[in-house]
C-alpha cells in the first residue's frame, strides 16, 4: 500500500514536474504565467492520438505530438505574446486565458469532447519488483521524465543557447548587447517548455485519457509546482513537482481520493502566504 | 566611422535629445560630458539601437543604422558597456565572457576569453565565481572584458568609473587606454569630466539634451562652460 502510493505519487509528480518546467521557463524570459500551457499539454496528446488513428507507428505518433506541442507554443508566442512586448503583464495574462479557452473549444470542435485513450505499448504489462507489481507504463513515464531532466540540464548549462536562455532571464536587454537575438531566445524557450508540456500530456494520455479540458487541472498542478519550486527555478520546479505528486498521492490514499486536488490547492495557498518565493526560492543579486 | 546627424530622441512626450550631431573617426577617442540628466546615456542607447530617434540619422561607415536591431549592430563591430555594468549576476564570470562571444564561432570563444582577460588577472582568478558576487570595480572590468570578446571596432562606454574608488578609476582607465592603443575606437561618457576630457582627444558637451559645445581636449579645458560647470 505504502509503496503503491509512493509509485503513484512519483508518476503523478513526474507529470507535474514536466508541466512546471514550462511555466517556469516562460516566466524566466517574459515574467508572466502562460496560462495557455495546459492547452499545449492537451494539444500534444490530441495530435498523438490523431496520428495513431492514421496508423502512424507509435513512436512517431508520440514524437509528432511532442513536435506539435513545440510548434503550438512557438506560434502562440510569435502570433500573440511577441506583439505584446511592451504591454502591461496583465494584458498578456488575459491574452493567455483567451488562447486557452480558444484552444479548448478548437479541440472540441475538431475531435469532440468524448475522452479517448491513447495507446501505450506498455500499458497492460507489469514489472514485478519484490512482491510488488508495477505497471510498465509508469516505469516508462518515470524513465522519460528523468531523461528529459538530464537533457534539459545539459542544454541549459552546457550549450551557449542554454546560457543565453539563463542570461535572458537575468537581464534581457543586456543579452542583446552580447549580439544575442532576444526574440530567438524567447522562441527557443517557448518551444522547449511546450515540447516538455506536450510530452507530459502524451504520457498521461494512456492513463487519464485525452479530452479538450484535460489541460485545466494539469495546468493548475504544474503551476502550483512551479510556485512551490520558486518561479523561475528549473531544478526547483522539478523537485516541487515530484513532491506535490507524492503528497497528493498519499493524501488520496490515506485520507480520501476526493481530497487529492484540495490538498494541492491548500499547499499552493500556504506557500503563497508563508513563502512566496517558493521552497527553493531564487536568488537575484545585482550590484549597481 | 560613426556619424550622428541631427537626432532627436523622446521618452513619450519628454524630449531627451534635441537635434544632436556628432562624429567619430576611426581610432579616435571622443568624450561626451554633461550634467546628470543631460542625455548622455540616451545618446549611447540611441546609437546602439535600444532607443529609436524620432528624427535624424545615424551612419556607421556610411550606412544608416537607425532601423538596425541592437544585436545586429554588435555583429557589425559596435558595442555598448552600459551604465551600471549589467553583468549576468547568476552566471559565472567565465560564462559572462563566453556569452560576450556569442557571435563568435564556438571553437574560438574559450581562446578569446583567455585573451580578453589578459589585462584583468582578477577575472581569471575568479572565473568560476558568480558575477553578481564580484565587487563593483570587478564587475566593471568584467563588463569591459565581456564587450571586448567580439573585438569591436567601436566601443561605447557609459560611466565606466561610476561608483569606483579613485584608485580603481585609474585602473579602469589604464585598461581602456590599453584597448584604445590596440586600435579600438572609443566613445566615452563619464560623470568624471576631468578624466573623460583628459583621456580623449576631442569631446562634446551636452546640456539638457542639446549640444552646448565641442572641441579638442585643450579647447574643452579652456572653455568657459566646461570650466564653470564641470571642472570647478
Ligand atoms: N526611461 C525613461 N523614461 C522617461 N524619461 C527618461 C527615461 N530615461 C531617461 N529619461 C530622462 O531623459 C533625460 C536624459 O536621461 P539620461 O539617462 O540620458 O541622462 P544622463 O546624461 O545619462 O544622466 P546621468 O549622468 O545621471 O547618467 C533625463 O531627464 C531623464 O529623466
Ligand atoms: Mg547616464
XYZ file of C-alpha atoms and ligand atoms in Angstrom:
552
model
C 0.000 0.000 0.000
C 2.670 2.471 1.040
C 4.873 1.623 -1.912
C 1.940 1.608 -4.303
C 1.081 5.107 -3.233
C 4.689 6.150 -3.466
C 4.961 4.880 -7.041
C 1.668 6.560 -7.960
C 2.947 9.744 -6.393
C 6.210 9.647 -8.282
C 4.385 9.086 -11.568
C 1.944 11.895 -10.910
C 4.784 14.061 -9.680
C 6.777 13.404 -12.841
C 3.900 14.785 -14.883
C 3.580 17.837 -12.636
C 7.310 18.383 -12.822
C 7.266 18.273 -16.613
C 4.400 20.762 -16.647
C 6.057 23.032 -14.094
C 9.146 23.336 -16.298
C 7.088 25.081 -18.988
C 5.656 27.670 -16.605
C 8.978 28.378 -15.013
C 10.939 28.677 -18.260
C 8.459 31.105 -19.778
C 8.408 33.122 -16.572
C 12.173 33.344 -16.788
C 12.226 35.124 -20.116
C 8.916 37.012 -20.164
C 7.982 37.375 -16.472
C 4.451 36.210 -16.948
C 2.474 32.992 -16.432
C 1.455 31.376 -19.691
C -1.983 30.161 -18.658
C -2.393 28.515 -22.046
C 0.331 25.991 -21.175
C -2.285 23.407 -20.159
C -3.617 23.519 -23.704
C -0.194 22.690 -25.099
C -0.332 19.571 -22.923
C -3.783 18.779 -24.329
C -2.799 19.636 -27.906
C 0.233 17.342 -27.861
C -1.884 14.441 -26.596
C -4.545 15.042 -29.250
C -2.071 15.205 -32.090
C -0.534 11.896 -30.969
C -3.999 10.374 -30.754
C -4.823 11.618 -34.224
C -1.549 10.344 -35.693
C -2.292 6.915 -34.198
C -5.693 6.903 -35.868
C -3.812 7.388 -39.134
C -1.857 4.213 -38.358
C 1.364 6.057 -37.639
C 3.875 3.880 -35.764
C 3.510 4.605 -32.069
C 6.935 6.200 -31.519
C 6.416 8.505 -34.453
C 2.975 9.424 -33.145
C 4.469 10.318 -29.756
C 7.248 12.287 -31.399
C 4.743 14.051 -33.644
C 2.729 15.089 -30.590
C 5.818 16.500 -28.895
C 6.817 18.419 -32.023
C 3.259 19.697 -32.455
C 3.354 20.925 -28.858
C 6.630 22.749 -29.503
C 5.141 24.308 -32.620
C 1.985 25.330 -30.779
C 3.984 27.084 -28.065
C 6.207 28.720 -30.639
C 3.244 30.001 -32.659
C 1.436 31.212 -29.566
C 4.403 33.370 -28.703
C 5.049 34.627 -32.235
C 1.420 35.352 -33.037
C 0.315 36.885 -29.758
C 2.799 37.417 -26.947
C 5.527 38.853 -29.151
C 3.176 41.579 -30.304
C 2.566 42.490 -26.677
C 6.173 43.015 -25.572
C 5.503 46.498 -24.300
C 2.006 45.850 -22.991
C 1.274 45.549 -19.261
C 1.698 41.980 -17.980
C -1.977 41.853 -17.081
C -2.831 42.087 -20.785
C -0.614 39.125 -21.535
C -2.268 37.142 -18.796
C -5.690 37.836 -20.242
C -4.463 37.003 -23.737
C -3.178 33.681 -22.366
C -6.543 32.877 -20.829
C -8.167 33.779 -24.147
C -5.829 31.459 -26.060
C -6.518 28.715 -23.566
C -10.306 28.907 -23.983
C -9.949 29.188 -27.739
C -7.774 26.070 -27.945
C -10.122 24.047 -25.730
C -13.010 24.911 -27.995
C -10.996 24.272 -31.108
C -10.051 20.815 -29.841
C -13.656 20.066 -29.024
C -14.710 21.203 -32.489
C -12.120 19.041 -34.240
C -12.016 15.950 -32.056
C -15.154 16.081 -29.914
C -15.480 16.015 -26.159
C -15.525 12.267 -25.527
C -12.445 11.157 -23.598
C -10.302 8.728 -25.528
C -7.433 6.529 -24.520
C -4.045 6.988 -26.099
C -2.307 3.679 -26.775
C 0.843 2.722 -24.992
C 2.970 -0.302 -25.795
C 3.362 -0.898 -22.062
C 0.004 -0.183 -20.504
C -1.109 -3.778 -19.966
C 2.192 -5.150 -18.794
C 3.624 -5.177 -15.300
C 7.053 -5.461 -13.829
C 7.491 -7.394 -10.623
C 9.799 -5.906 -8.045
C 9.850 -7.988 -4.868
C 6.203 -8.727 -4.237
C 5.057 -5.523 -5.936
C 3.609 -5.279 -9.402
C 4.355 -2.021 -11.170
C 2.734 -1.025 -14.411
C 5.333 -0.775 -17.156
C 3.869 2.436 -18.493
C 4.507 4.027 -15.090
C 8.133 2.995 -15.329
C 8.188 4.427 -18.841
C 6.894 7.773 -17.519
C 9.495 7.891 -14.763
C 12.376 6.993 -17.082
C 11.355 9.527 -19.712
C 11.000 12.233 -17.089
C 14.483 11.556 -15.771
C 15.796 11.600 -19.324
C 14.112 14.922 -20.099
C 15.544 16.456 -16.954
C 19.029 15.288 -17.824
C 18.802 16.620 -21.367
C 17.429 19.912 -20.110
C 20.196 20.220 -17.563
C 22.794 19.606 -20.273
C 21.128 22.086 -22.600
C 20.891 24.837 -20.002
C 24.401 24.543 -18.629
C 26.497 23.117 -21.431
C 25.299 24.905 -24.555
C 25.677 28.539 -25.499
C 21.951 28.736 -26.286
C 21.140 27.389 -22.820
C 23.389 30.005 -21.276
C 21.707 32.649 -23.403
C 18.349 31.487 -22.011
C 19.723 31.876 -18.490
C 21.168 35.275 -19.339
C 17.855 36.414 -20.806
C 16.154 35.505 -17.544
C 18.584 37.688 -15.608
C 18.814 40.734 -17.831
C 17.128 40.583 -21.178
C 18.333 43.935 -22.508
C 21.959 43.072 -21.779
C 21.628 39.846 -23.803
C 21.083 41.975 -26.904
C 24.377 43.740 -26.224
C 26.078 40.342 -26.483
C 24.799 40.107 -30.055
C 22.092 37.688 -28.964
C 18.719 37.922 -30.649
C 16.454 38.027 -27.598
C 13.398 37.143 -29.679
C 15.083 33.968 -30.799
C 15.938 33.063 -27.217
C 12.314 33.598 -26.232
C 11.115 31.420 -29.133
C 13.513 28.645 -28.192
C 12.342 28.835 -24.590
C 8.699 28.567 -25.598
C 9.379 25.690 -27.956
C 11.308 23.688 -25.357
C 8.900 24.370 -22.495
C 5.996 23.457 -24.744
C 7.607 20.286 -26.056
C 8.092 19.133 -22.479
C 4.475 20.069 -21.622
C 3.163 18.176 -24.639
C 5.225 15.154 -23.644
C 3.517 15.235 -20.244
C 0.111 15.204 -21.947
C 1.103 12.308 -24.165
C 2.449 10.316 -21.222
C -0.777 10.640 -19.210
C -2.968 10.013 -22.263
C -2.994 6.222 -21.800
C -3.816 6.533 -18.079
C -6.083 9.553 -17.601
C -7.417 9.751 -21.170
C -7.393 12.605 -23.662
C -10.135 15.262 -23.833
C -10.311 19.000 -24.573
C -10.300 20.216 -20.973
C -7.616 17.798 -19.731
C -5.126 20.658 -19.500
C -7.009 22.660 -16.913
C -6.160 20.643 -13.842
C -2.770 19.518 -15.074
C -2.018 23.173 -15.752
C -3.061 24.207 -12.288
C -0.926 21.484 -10.728
C 2.067 22.351 -12.877
C 1.612 25.987 -11.984
C 1.373 25.076 -8.290
C 4.579 23.104 -8.555
C 6.374 25.972 -10.289
C 5.309 28.327 -7.491
C 6.391 25.762 -4.883
C 9.774 25.406 -6.532
C 10.295 29.162 -6.739
C 9.054 30.666 -10.002
C 11.891 30.711 -12.496
C 13.877 27.998 -10.762
C 14.024 24.976 -13.093
C 15.507 22.376 -10.718
C 13.147 23.741 -8.059
C 10.180 23.133 -10.359
C 11.282 19.541 -10.949
C 11.677 18.706 -7.277
C 8.496 20.539 -6.292
C 6.505 18.716 -8.983
C 7.643 15.370 -7.654
C 6.922 16.425 -4.101
C 3.454 17.646 -4.981
C 2.618 14.390 -6.742
C 3.782 12.308 -3.804
C 1.924 14.414 -1.247
C -1.259 14.251 -3.303
C -0.974 10.562 -3.760
C -0.600 9.957 -0.035
C -3.473 12.313 0.699
C -5.626 10.397 -1.738
C -4.542 7.026 -0.428
C -4.630 7.648 3.289
C -7.324 10.308 3.649
C -9.654 10.055 0.689
C -9.234 10.314 -3.053
C -11.751 13.166 -3.026
C -9.236 15.375 -1.247
C -6.460 14.961 -3.789
C -6.965 18.273 -5.589
C -7.892 20.139 -2.437
C -4.543 19.196 -0.938
C -2.677 20.722 -3.871
C -4.612 23.958 -3.624
C -4.121 24.172 0.134
C -0.386 23.760 -0.433
C -0.463 26.498 -3.067
C -2.263 28.879 -0.718
C 0.037 28.011 2.142
C 3.148 28.677 0.067
C 1.803 31.924 -1.315
C 1.152 33.082 2.236
C 4.202 31.793 4.052
C 6.945 31.571 1.462
C 6.019 33.465 -1.676
C 9.496 32.968 -3.146
C 8.869 29.195 -3.151
C 10.536 26.423 -1.182
C 13.748 26.671 -3.111
C 13.450 30.354 -3.860
C 15.537 32.187 -6.340
C 18.364 34.499 -5.541
C 18.704 37.607 -7.611
C 21.710 39.627 -6.647
C 22.842 42.539 -8.670
C 25.223 45.176 -7.534
C 24.666 48.531 -9.125
C 33.337 55.863 -38.811
C 30.218 56.969 -36.934
C 28.097 59.973 -37.860
C 25.199 61.113 -35.757
C 23.112 63.593 -37.722
C 20.535 65.810 -36.074
C 18.938 63.136 -33.933
C 16.105 63.811 -31.527
C 15.038 61.110 -29.076
C 11.932 61.144 -26.933
C 10.642 59.227 -23.937
C 6.959 59.578 -24.677
C 6.446 63.338 -24.676
C 9.738 64.109 -22.976
C 12.455 65.238 -25.330
C 15.759 63.785 -24.084
C 17.885 64.596 -27.122
C 17.242 67.610 -29.282
C 18.892 67.819 -32.683
C 22.246 66.356 -31.658
C 25.027 65.753 -34.168
C 28.498 64.368 -33.707
C 31.073 62.267 -35.463
C 33.840 59.888 -34.601
C 36.670 58.888 -36.889
C 38.482 55.601 -36.804
C 40.952 55.196 -33.922
C 39.703 58.306 -32.176
C 38.685 58.531 -28.548
C 35.857 61.005 -28.109
C 34.159 62.077 -24.910
C 30.661 63.300 -24.184
C 30.296 65.205 -20.952
C 27.268 66.748 -19.333
C 25.396 67.012 -16.054
C 23.030 64.389 -14.666
C 20.073 64.037 -16.973
C 21.774 65.840 -19.856
C 21.010 62.912 -22.152
C 24.368 61.128 -22.313
C 23.017 57.641 -21.720
C 20.119 58.360 -24.047
C 22.616 59.256 -26.760
C 24.527 55.985 -26.373
C 21.322 53.947 -26.233
C 20.098 55.631 -29.388
C 23.358 54.858 -31.176
C 23.265 51.193 -30.171
C 19.629 50.838 -31.219
C 17.986 50.410 -27.819
C 16.086 53.633 -28.414
C 14.809 54.888 -31.746
C 15.324 58.557 -32.635
C 12.222 60.425 -33.723
C 14.199 62.229 -36.380
C 17.723 62.410 -37.720
C 20.032 59.673 -38.921
C 22.974 57.636 -37.667
C 25.543 56.339 -40.124
C 28.041 53.582 -39.402
C 30.703 53.532 -42.101
C 28.331 55.373 -44.382
C 25.308 53.143 -43.827
C 22.230 54.222 -41.926
C 21.696 52.107 -38.821
C 18.662 53.718 -37.216
C 16.459 50.763 -38.139
C 19.023 48.120 -37.214
C 18.434 45.945 -34.168
C 20.888 46.123 -31.293
C 22.063 42.529 -31.609
C 22.830 43.041 -35.294
C 24.880 46.156 -34.591
C 27.012 44.065 -32.267
C 27.962 41.746 -35.103
C 28.742 44.848 -37.153
C 31.529 45.742 -34.791
C 29.992 48.098 -32.282
C 29.004 47.538 -28.693
C 27.998 49.329 -25.523
C 29.164 48.808 -21.955
C 26.028 50.130 -20.280
C 25.752 52.350 -17.252
C 25.530 50.070 -14.228
C 27.507 47.292 -15.923
C 24.674 44.800 -16.355
C 26.654 41.635 -15.899
C 24.575 38.453 -15.612
C 24.630 38.073 -11.836
C 23.744 34.379 -11.607
C 26.185 33.215 -14.243
C 29.856 32.666 -13.567
C 32.440 35.224 -14.602
C 33.598 32.870 -17.332
C 30.087 32.255 -18.655
C 29.559 36.008 -18.832
C 32.636 36.220 -21.031
C 31.600 33.269 -23.182
C 28.226 34.920 -23.771
C 30.036 38.081 -24.789
C 31.464 35.919 -27.558
C 28.083 34.560 -28.598
C 28.537 35.679 -32.192
C 31.980 34.072 -32.477
C 32.491 30.543 -33.817
C 32.184 28.105 -30.880
C 35.801 26.993 -31.154
C 37.145 30.492 -30.643
C 35.241 31.525 -27.517
C 37.492 29.967 -24.884
C 40.628 31.218 -26.585
C 39.196 34.705 -26.901
C 38.121 34.741 -23.255
C 41.725 33.972 -22.342
C 42.878 36.886 -24.488
C 40.467 39.498 -23.164
C 41.247 38.612 -19.559
C 44.956 39.141 -20.118
C 44.755 42.709 -18.746
C 42.319 41.631 -15.990
C 44.035 38.884 -13.970
C 41.432 39.216 -11.232
C 38.797 37.895 -13.642
C 40.898 34.823 -14.281
C 41.256 34.184 -10.567
C 37.503 34.478 -10.145
C 36.449 32.704 -13.307
C 34.038 30.302 -11.581
C 32.558 32.826 -9.178
C 29.057 34.191 -9.792
C 29.377 37.576 -11.448
C 26.825 39.066 -9.037
C 29.252 38.421 -6.193
C 32.092 40.455 -7.692
C 32.810 43.898 -6.298
C 31.591 46.895 -8.265
C 35.004 47.524 -9.790
C 35.454 43.888 -10.716
C 32.030 43.908 -12.348
C 33.058 46.940 -14.361
C 36.157 45.140 -15.570
C 34.067 42.098 -16.422
C 31.646 44.271 -18.385
C 34.521 45.787 -20.364
C 36.265 42.462 -20.956
C 32.956 40.910 -21.988
C 32.354 43.682 -24.505
C 35.837 43.062 -25.935
C 35.062 39.431 -26.709
C 33.881 40.300 -30.212
C 36.831 42.674 -30.713
C 34.545 45.616 -31.503
C 35.877 48.385 -33.704
C 33.782 50.936 -31.854
C 33.258 50.724 -28.107
C 30.654 52.882 -26.383
C 31.379 53.277 -22.679
C 28.765 54.658 -20.311
C 30.124 55.819 -16.950
C 32.926 53.274 -16.568
C 34.104 54.924 -13.359
C 30.747 55.153 -11.637
C 30.892 54.004 -8.033
C 34.578 53.166 -8.104
C 37.238 54.312 -5.689
C 39.787 56.761 -7.161
C 42.399 54.028 -7.342
C 40.078 51.715 -9.249
C 39.074 54.546 -11.577
C 42.702 54.930 -12.573
C 42.992 51.206 -13.050
C 39.911 51.033 -15.271
C 41.155 53.990 -17.310
C 44.508 52.250 -17.695
C 42.731 49.270 -19.198
C 40.649 51.428 -21.507
C 43.803 53.205 -22.650
C 45.330 49.840 -23.433
C 42.323 48.888 -25.544
C 42.450 52.214 -27.318
C 46.152 51.739 -28.074
C 45.323 48.388 -29.637
C 43.056 50.147 -32.115
C 39.605 50.296 -30.548
C 37.704 53.474 -31.330
C 36.035 54.792 -28.181
C 33.066 56.989 -27.391
C 33.227 57.715 -23.687
C 30.641 59.165 -21.340
C 31.676 59.913 -17.792
C 30.498 61.948 -14.814
C 34.116 62.390 -14.050
C 34.557 65.116 -16.691
C 38.215 65.699 -15.982
C 39.135 62.063 -16.534
C 36.987 61.853 -19.650
C 38.372 65.011 -21.231
C 41.940 64.021 -20.456
C 41.514 60.568 -21.879
C 40.029 61.696 -25.190
C 41.496 63.869 -27.907
C 38.140 65.541 -28.579
C 34.819 65.920 -26.856
C 31.283 67.206 -26.894
C 29.268 68.907 -24.177
C 25.611 68.041 -23.729
C 23.246 70.274 -21.788
C 19.586 69.425 -21.308
C 19.530 67.306 -24.440
C 21.310 69.802 -26.680
C 24.844 70.132 -27.841
C 26.343 73.056 -25.915
C 29.900 72.828 -27.133
C 32.563 70.770 -28.803
C 36.293 70.903 -29.224
C 39.670 69.361 -28.717
C 40.944 68.379 -25.307
C 42.679 71.737 -24.876
C 39.718 73.747 -26.133
C 37.376 71.960 -23.752
C 39.669 72.575 -20.816
C 39.790 76.269 -21.661
C 36.088 76.526 -22.433
C 34.111 78.611 -20.034
C 31.055 76.345 -19.789
C 33.178 73.349 -19.016
C 35.342 75.229 -16.533
C 32.345 76.592 -14.739
C 30.154 73.505 -14.768
C 32.428 70.533 -14.590
C 35.978 71.311 -13.701
C 35.264 73.805 -10.939
N 13.009 55.565 -19.392
C 12.834 56.900 -19.286
N 11.599 57.426 -19.292
C 11.414 58.758 -19.206
N 12.403 59.651 -19.100
C 13.658 59.179 -19.101
C 13.943 57.791 -19.179
N 15.275 57.633 -19.139
C 15.806 58.858 -19.040
N 14.839 59.797 -19.013
C 15.042 61.259 -18.947
O 15.801 61.662 -20.052
C 16.785 62.611 -19.664
C 18.162 62.135 -20.058
O 18.477 60.971 -19.323
P 19.863 60.209 -19.456
O 19.775 58.952 -18.709
O 20.217 60.134 -20.885
O 20.838 61.223 -18.724
P 22.397 61.090 -18.443
O 23.029 62.256 -19.067
O 22.892 59.760 -18.804
O 22.421 61.264 -16.861
P 23.378 60.580 -15.767
O 24.637 61.354 -15.763
O 22.637 60.764 -14.496
O 23.545 59.159 -16.138
C 16.599 62.806 -18.174
O 15.857 63.989 -17.987
C 15.825 61.613 -17.716
O 14.985 61.953 -16.652
Mg 23.635 58.176 -17.818
